[in-house]
Short mmCIF file of C-alpha atoms and ligand atoms in Angstrom, two decimals:
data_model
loop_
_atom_site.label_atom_id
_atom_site.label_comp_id
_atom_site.label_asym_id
_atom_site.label_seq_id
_atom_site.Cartn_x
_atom_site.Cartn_y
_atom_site.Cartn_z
CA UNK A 174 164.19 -53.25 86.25
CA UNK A 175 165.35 -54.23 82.71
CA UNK A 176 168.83 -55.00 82.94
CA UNK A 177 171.04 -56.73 79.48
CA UNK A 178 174.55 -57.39 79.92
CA UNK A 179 175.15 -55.19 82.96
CA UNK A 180 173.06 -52.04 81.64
CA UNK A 181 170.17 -50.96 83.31
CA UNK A 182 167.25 -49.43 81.31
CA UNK A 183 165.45 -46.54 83.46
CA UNK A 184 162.04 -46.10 82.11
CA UNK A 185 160.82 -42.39 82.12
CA UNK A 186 157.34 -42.45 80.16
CA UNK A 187 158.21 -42.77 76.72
CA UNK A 188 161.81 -41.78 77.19
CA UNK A 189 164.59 -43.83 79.05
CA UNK A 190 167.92 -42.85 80.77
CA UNK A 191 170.61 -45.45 81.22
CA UNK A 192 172.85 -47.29 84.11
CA UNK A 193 175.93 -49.05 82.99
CA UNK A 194 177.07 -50.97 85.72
CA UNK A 195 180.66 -51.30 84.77
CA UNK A 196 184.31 -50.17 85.38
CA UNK A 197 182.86 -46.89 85.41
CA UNK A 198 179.71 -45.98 86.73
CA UNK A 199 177.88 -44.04 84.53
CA UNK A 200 174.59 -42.08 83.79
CA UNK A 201 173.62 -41.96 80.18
CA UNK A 202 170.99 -39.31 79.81
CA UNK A 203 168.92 -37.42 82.14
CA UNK A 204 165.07 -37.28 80.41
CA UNK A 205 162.74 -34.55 80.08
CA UNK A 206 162.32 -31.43 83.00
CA UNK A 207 158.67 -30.80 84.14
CA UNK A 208 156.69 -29.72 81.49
CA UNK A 209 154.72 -26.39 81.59
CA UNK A 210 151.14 -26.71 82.41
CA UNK A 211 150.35 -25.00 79.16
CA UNK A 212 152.34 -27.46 77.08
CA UNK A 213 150.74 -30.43 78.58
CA UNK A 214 146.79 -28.57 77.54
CA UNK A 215 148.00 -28.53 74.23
CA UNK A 216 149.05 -31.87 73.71
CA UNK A 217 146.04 -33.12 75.58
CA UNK A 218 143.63 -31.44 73.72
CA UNK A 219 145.44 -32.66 70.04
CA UNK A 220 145.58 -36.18 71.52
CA UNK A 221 148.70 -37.05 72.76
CA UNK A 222 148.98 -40.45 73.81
CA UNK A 223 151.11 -40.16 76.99
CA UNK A 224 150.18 -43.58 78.11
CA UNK A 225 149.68 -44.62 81.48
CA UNK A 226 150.85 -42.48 83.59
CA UNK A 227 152.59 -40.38 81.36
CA UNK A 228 150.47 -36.95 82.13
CA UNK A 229 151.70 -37.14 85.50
CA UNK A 230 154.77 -38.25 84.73
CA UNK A 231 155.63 -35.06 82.38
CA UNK A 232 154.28 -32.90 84.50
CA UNK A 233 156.81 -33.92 87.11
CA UNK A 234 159.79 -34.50 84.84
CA UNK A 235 162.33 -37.39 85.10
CA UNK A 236 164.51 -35.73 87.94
CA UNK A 237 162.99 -37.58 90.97
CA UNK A 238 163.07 -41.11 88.91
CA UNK A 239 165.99 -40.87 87.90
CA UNK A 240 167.20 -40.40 92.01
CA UNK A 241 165.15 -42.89 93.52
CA UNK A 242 166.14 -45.26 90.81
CA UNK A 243 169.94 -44.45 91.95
CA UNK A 244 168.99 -44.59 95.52
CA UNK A 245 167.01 -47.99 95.72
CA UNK A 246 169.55 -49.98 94.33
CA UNK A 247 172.44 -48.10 96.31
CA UNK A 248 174.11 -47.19 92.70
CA UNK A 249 177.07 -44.62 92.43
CA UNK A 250 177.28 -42.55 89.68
CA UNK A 251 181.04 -41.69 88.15
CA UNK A 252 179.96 -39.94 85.17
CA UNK A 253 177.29 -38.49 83.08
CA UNK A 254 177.57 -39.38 78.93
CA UNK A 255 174.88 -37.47 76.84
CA UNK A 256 174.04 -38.94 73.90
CA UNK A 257 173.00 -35.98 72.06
CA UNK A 258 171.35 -32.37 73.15
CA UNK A 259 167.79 -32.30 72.83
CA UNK A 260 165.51 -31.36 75.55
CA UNK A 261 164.42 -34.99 76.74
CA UNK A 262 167.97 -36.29 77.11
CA UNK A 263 169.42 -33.73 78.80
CA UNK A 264 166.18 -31.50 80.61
CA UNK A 265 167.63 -32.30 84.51
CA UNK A 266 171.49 -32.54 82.97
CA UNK A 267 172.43 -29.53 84.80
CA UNK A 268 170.91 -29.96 87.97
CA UNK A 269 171.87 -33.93 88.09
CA UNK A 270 175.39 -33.11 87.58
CA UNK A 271 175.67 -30.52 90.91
CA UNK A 272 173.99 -33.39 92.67
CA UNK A 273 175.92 -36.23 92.09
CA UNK A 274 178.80 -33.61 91.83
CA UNK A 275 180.23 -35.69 88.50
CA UNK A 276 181.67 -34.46 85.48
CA UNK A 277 179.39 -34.60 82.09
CA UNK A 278 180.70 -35.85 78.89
CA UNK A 279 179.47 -35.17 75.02
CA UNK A 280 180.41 -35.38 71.40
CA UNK A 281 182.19 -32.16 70.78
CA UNK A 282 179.96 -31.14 68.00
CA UNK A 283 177.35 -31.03 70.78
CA UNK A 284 178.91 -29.44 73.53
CA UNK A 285 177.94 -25.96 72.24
CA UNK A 286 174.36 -26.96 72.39
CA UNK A 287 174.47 -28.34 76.09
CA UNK A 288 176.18 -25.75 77.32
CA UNK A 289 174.13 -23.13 75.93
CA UNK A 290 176.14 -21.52 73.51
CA UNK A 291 173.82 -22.41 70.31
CA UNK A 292 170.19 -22.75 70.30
CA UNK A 293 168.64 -26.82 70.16
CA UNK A 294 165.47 -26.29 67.96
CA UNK A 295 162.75 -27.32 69.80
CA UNK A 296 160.15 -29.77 68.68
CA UNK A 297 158.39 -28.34 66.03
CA UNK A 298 154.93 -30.44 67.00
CA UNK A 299 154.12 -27.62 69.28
CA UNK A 300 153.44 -23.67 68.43
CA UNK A 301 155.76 -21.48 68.58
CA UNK A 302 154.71 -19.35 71.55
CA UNK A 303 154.89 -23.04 73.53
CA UNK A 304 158.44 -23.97 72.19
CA UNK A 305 160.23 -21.81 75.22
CA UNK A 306 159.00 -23.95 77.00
CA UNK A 307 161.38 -26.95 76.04
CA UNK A 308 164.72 -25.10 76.99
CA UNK A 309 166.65 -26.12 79.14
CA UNK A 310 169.00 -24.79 81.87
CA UNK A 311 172.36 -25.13 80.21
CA UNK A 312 175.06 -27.32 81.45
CA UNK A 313 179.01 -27.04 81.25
CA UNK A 314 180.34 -30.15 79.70
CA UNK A 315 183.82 -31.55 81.36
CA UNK A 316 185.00 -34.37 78.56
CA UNK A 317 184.82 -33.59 74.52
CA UNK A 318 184.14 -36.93 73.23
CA UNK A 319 185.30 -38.01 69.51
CA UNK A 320 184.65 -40.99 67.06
CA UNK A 321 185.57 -44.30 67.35
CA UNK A 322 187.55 -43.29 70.77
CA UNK A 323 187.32 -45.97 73.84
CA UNK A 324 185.88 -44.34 76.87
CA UNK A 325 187.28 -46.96 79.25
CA UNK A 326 188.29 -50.52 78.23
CA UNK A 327 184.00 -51.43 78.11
CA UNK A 328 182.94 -48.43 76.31
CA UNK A 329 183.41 -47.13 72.72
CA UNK A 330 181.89 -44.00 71.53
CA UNK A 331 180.56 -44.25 68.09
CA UNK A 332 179.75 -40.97 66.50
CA UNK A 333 176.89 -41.25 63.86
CA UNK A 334 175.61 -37.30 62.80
CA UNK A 335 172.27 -36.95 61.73
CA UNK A 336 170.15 -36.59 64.53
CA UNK A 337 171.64 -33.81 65.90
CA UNK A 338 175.75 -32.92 64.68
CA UNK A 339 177.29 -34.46 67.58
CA UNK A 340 174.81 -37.68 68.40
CA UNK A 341 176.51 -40.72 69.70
CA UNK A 342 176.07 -44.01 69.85
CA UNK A 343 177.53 -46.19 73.37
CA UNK A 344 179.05 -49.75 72.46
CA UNK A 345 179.41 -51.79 75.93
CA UNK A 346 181.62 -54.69 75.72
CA UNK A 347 180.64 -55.28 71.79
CA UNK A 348 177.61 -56.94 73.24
CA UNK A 349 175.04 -54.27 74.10
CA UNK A 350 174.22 -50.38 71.65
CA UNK A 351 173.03 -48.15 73.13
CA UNK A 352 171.73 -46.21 70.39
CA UNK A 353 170.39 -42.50 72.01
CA UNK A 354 168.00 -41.29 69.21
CA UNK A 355 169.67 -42.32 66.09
CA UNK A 356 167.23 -45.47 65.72
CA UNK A 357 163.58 -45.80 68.09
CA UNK A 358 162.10 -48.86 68.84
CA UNK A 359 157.91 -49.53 68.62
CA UNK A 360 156.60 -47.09 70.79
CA UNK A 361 153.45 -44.63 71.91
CA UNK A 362 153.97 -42.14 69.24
CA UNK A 363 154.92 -45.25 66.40
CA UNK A 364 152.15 -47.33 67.53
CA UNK A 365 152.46 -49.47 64.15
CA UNK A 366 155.88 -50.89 64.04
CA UNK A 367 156.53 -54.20 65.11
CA UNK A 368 158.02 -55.01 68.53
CA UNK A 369 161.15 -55.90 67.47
CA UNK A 370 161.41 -53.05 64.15
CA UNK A 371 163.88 -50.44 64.32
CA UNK A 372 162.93 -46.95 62.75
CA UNK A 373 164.52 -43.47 62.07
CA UNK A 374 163.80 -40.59 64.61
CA UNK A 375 161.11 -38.33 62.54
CA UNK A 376 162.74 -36.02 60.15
CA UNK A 377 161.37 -32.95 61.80
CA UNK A 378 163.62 -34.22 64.98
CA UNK A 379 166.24 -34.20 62.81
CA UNK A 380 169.87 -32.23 62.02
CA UNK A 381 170.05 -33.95 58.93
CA UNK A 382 166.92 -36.29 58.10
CA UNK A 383 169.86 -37.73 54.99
CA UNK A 384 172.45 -37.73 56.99
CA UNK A 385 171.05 -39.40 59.70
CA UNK A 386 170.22 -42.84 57.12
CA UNK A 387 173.89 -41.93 55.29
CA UNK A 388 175.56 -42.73 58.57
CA UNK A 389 173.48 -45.48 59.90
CA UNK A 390 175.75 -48.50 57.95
CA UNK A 391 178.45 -47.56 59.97
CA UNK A 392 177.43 -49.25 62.77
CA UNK A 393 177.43 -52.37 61.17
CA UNK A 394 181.29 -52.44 61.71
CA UNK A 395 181.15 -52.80 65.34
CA UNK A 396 179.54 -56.15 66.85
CA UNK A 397 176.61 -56.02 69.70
CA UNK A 398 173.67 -58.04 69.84
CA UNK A 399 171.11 -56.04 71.83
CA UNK A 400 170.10 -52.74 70.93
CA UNK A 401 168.89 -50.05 73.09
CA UNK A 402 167.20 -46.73 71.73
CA UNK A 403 165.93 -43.77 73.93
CA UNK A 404 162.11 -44.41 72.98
CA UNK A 405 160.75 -47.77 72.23
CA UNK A 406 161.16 -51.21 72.93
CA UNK A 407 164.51 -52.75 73.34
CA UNK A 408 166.09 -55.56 71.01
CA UNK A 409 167.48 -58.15 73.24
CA UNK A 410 169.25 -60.24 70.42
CA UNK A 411 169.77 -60.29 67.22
CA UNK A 412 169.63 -56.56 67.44
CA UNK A 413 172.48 -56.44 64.35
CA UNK A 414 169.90 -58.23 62.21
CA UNK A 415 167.42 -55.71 62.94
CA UNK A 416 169.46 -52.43 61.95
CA UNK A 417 170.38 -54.51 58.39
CA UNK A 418 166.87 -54.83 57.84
CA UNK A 419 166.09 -50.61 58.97
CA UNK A 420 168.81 -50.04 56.38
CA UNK A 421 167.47 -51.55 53.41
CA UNK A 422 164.33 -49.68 53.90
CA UNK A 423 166.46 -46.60 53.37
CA UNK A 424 163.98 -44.19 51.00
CA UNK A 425 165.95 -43.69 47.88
CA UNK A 426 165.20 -40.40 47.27
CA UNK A 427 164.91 -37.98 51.23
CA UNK A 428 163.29 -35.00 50.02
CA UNK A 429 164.89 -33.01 53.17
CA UNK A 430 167.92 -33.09 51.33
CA UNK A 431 168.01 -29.14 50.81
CA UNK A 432 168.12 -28.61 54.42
CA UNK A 433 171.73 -30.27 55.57
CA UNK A 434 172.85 -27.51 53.43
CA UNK A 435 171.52 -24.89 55.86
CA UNK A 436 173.65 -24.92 59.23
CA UNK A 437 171.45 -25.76 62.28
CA UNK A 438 172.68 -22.07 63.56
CA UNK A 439 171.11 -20.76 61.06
CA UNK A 440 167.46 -22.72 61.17
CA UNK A 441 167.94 -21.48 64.95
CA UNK A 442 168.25 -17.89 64.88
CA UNK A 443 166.43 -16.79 61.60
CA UNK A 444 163.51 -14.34 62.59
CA UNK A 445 160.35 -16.35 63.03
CA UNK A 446 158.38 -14.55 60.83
CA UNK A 447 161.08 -15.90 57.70
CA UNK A 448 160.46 -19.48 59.14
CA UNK A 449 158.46 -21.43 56.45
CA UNK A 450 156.66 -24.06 58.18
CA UNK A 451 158.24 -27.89 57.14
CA UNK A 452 154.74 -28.99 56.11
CA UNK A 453 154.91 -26.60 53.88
CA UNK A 454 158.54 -27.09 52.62
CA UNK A 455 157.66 -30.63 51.97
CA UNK A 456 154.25 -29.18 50.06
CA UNK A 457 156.14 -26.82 47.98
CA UNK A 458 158.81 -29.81 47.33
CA UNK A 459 156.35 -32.03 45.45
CA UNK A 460 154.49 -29.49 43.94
CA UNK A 461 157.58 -27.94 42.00
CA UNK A 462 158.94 -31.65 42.00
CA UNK A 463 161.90 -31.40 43.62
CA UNK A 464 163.44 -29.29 40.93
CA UNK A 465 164.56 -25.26 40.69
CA UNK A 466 161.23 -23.65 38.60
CA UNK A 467 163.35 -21.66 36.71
CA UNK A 468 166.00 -23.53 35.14
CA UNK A 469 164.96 -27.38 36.49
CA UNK A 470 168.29 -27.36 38.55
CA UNK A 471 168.22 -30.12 41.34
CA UNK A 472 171.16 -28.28 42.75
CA UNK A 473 171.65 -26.58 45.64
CA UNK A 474 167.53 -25.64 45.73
CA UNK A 475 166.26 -23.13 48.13
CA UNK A 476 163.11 -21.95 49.68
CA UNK A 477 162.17 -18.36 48.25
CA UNK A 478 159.99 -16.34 48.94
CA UNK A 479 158.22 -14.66 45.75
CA UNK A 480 156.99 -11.60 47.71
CA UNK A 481 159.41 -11.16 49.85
CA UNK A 482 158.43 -11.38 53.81
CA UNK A 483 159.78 -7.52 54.54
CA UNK A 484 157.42 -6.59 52.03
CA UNK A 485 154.45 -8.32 53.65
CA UNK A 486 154.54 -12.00 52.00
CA UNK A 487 153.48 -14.54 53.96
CA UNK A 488 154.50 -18.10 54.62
CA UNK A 489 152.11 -20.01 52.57
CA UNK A 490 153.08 -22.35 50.23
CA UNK A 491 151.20 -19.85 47.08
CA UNK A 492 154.51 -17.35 48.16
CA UNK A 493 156.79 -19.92 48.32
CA UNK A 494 158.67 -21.57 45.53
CA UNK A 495 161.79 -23.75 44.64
CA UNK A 496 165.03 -21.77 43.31
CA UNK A 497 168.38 -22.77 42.58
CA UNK A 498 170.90 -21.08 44.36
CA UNK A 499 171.82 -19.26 40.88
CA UNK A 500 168.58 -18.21 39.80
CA UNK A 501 167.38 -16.96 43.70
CA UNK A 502 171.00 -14.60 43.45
CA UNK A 503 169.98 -13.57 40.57
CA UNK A 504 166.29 -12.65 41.33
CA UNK A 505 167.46 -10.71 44.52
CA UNK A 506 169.97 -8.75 42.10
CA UNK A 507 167.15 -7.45 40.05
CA UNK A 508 165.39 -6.46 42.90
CA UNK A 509 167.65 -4.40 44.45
ZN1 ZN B 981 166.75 -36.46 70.04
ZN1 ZN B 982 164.83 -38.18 72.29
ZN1 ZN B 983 167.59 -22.30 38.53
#
């Protein structure tokens, strides 16, 4: 057991959950549920690297680990903090939380998410008929949690949006971050990075790819020295350092900066047939350079379909072009 500063790291394949071992007892995350036979052929068969172990270890979800983990070293749980609402942080939430019989806290731009009220887009890595296979029962949250607030006298909650609207960040006695998904450590999927390199979640896991780098410098206001993300390899020290260096290597120009404009709602419920793919957004981006291909605009650019998908055009980057908002309203004028 990896333990810094009194919290506990709880290794579930290439996710972890989290035991702080203070004042309060608490849970921070819950991993992934079992995944679906069907899911687990498909990422076989495209080469997944699940690692040792890791087949089996999806297929039986993070549930019993995250028990016996409790169990063995005789550990109470007071409460359960999620750091954000995606599928591998909070895929047993519901069913832990009747178990222990504790409450659940989350950022309140979050809680609508958790509790079911909003759809979580799924990961976009697998096809659409396999993505109903990532929800996940929905759980009632207890506690709202807001910026900058203290949970008890060891814990601040640091909210940094980006990831998802309501992600937080844990500080435990400004020595040890626990950092959810807002920054990943080397791990199976980032094979490359250094051991002790910080990264960025992947865009396509992201709310706000921009937002999600915009926010990141805020962190350097608080002190800690270790860092510990959901996926990857922890930074015991110098972990403040570390997150300096991920910020200069900020991209200056994030070409998913169209999207933050379009609520997540919105990405969530749109018919699936009027989903254009994000490989080929991010074609259509650099081939019209970033800029409306009317008028040149760099303003408020959308997606648009030329032919429009009621009438039969498809989702391929030849139907697809960049608009201003302007010159899209006034397209759709003329066609109506
Ligand atoms: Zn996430
Ligand atoms: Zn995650
Ligand atoms: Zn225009």
């Amino acid at each position: 057991m990896n333990s810094f500063h009194g919290v506990h790291e709880i290794e579930l394949a290439n996710t972890k959950a989290f035991y702080i071992d203070g004042s309060e007892k608490i849970l921070v995350d819950t991993g992934l549920k079992p995944l679906h036979n069907d899911v687990l052929n498909f990422l076989s068969k495209n080469g997944y690297n699940f690692g040792e172990g890791g087949f089996e270890f999806f297929k039986k979800g993070s549930h019993h680990t995250i028990l016996n983990f409790l169990k063995k070293n005789k550990f109470k749980v007071d409460v359960i903090i999620c750091t954000h609402c995606h599928g591998d942080h909070t895929g047993n939430l519901a069913q832990l939380k009747e178990e222990l019989n504790v409450p659940v806290a989350a950022h309140s731009a979050d809680i609508p998410f958790i509790e079911g009220r909003e759809k979580v887009s799924n990961p976009q890595f697998v096809p659409e008929e396999l993505q109903k296979h990532f929800d996940v029962a929905p759980c009632k949250v207890d506690i709202s949690l807001k910026d900058d607030e203290f949970f008890n006298e060891d814990l601040r909650i640091i909210h940094i949006e980006g990831h998802t609207k309501g992600n937080i960040c844990l500080l435990y006695r400004n020595k040890v971050l626990i950092t959810g998904d807002t920054v990943l450590g080397k791990n199976l999927l980032n094979p490359k990075m250094a051991p002790e390199e910080l990264n960025l979640s992947a865009e396509w896991s992201c709310f706000s790819y921009k937002k999600a780098w915009d926010n990141l410098p805020k962190l350097l206001n608080y002190s800690f020295d270790t860092i510990l993300p959901s996926h990857g390899l922890s930074i015991k020290k110098d972990g403040k350092r570390r997150l300096e260096q991920l910020i200069k290597r900020r991209p200056e120009q994030l070409i998913d900066r169209v999207y933050d404009t379009i609520p997540i709602q919105e990405k969530c419920i749109k018919p699936d047939r009027q989903r254009i793919p994000d490989e080929v957004k991010r074609f259509v981006w650099k081939r019209d350079d970033g800029s409306c291909v009317k008028c040149g605009s760099r303003e408020r650019l959308e997606f648009d379909h030329m032919v429009p998908v009621s009438k039969g055009g498809s989702n391929t980057a030849r139907n697809i072009e960049l608009l201003c908002e302007k010159c899209n309203r006034k397209k759709s004028d003329n066609i109506i």
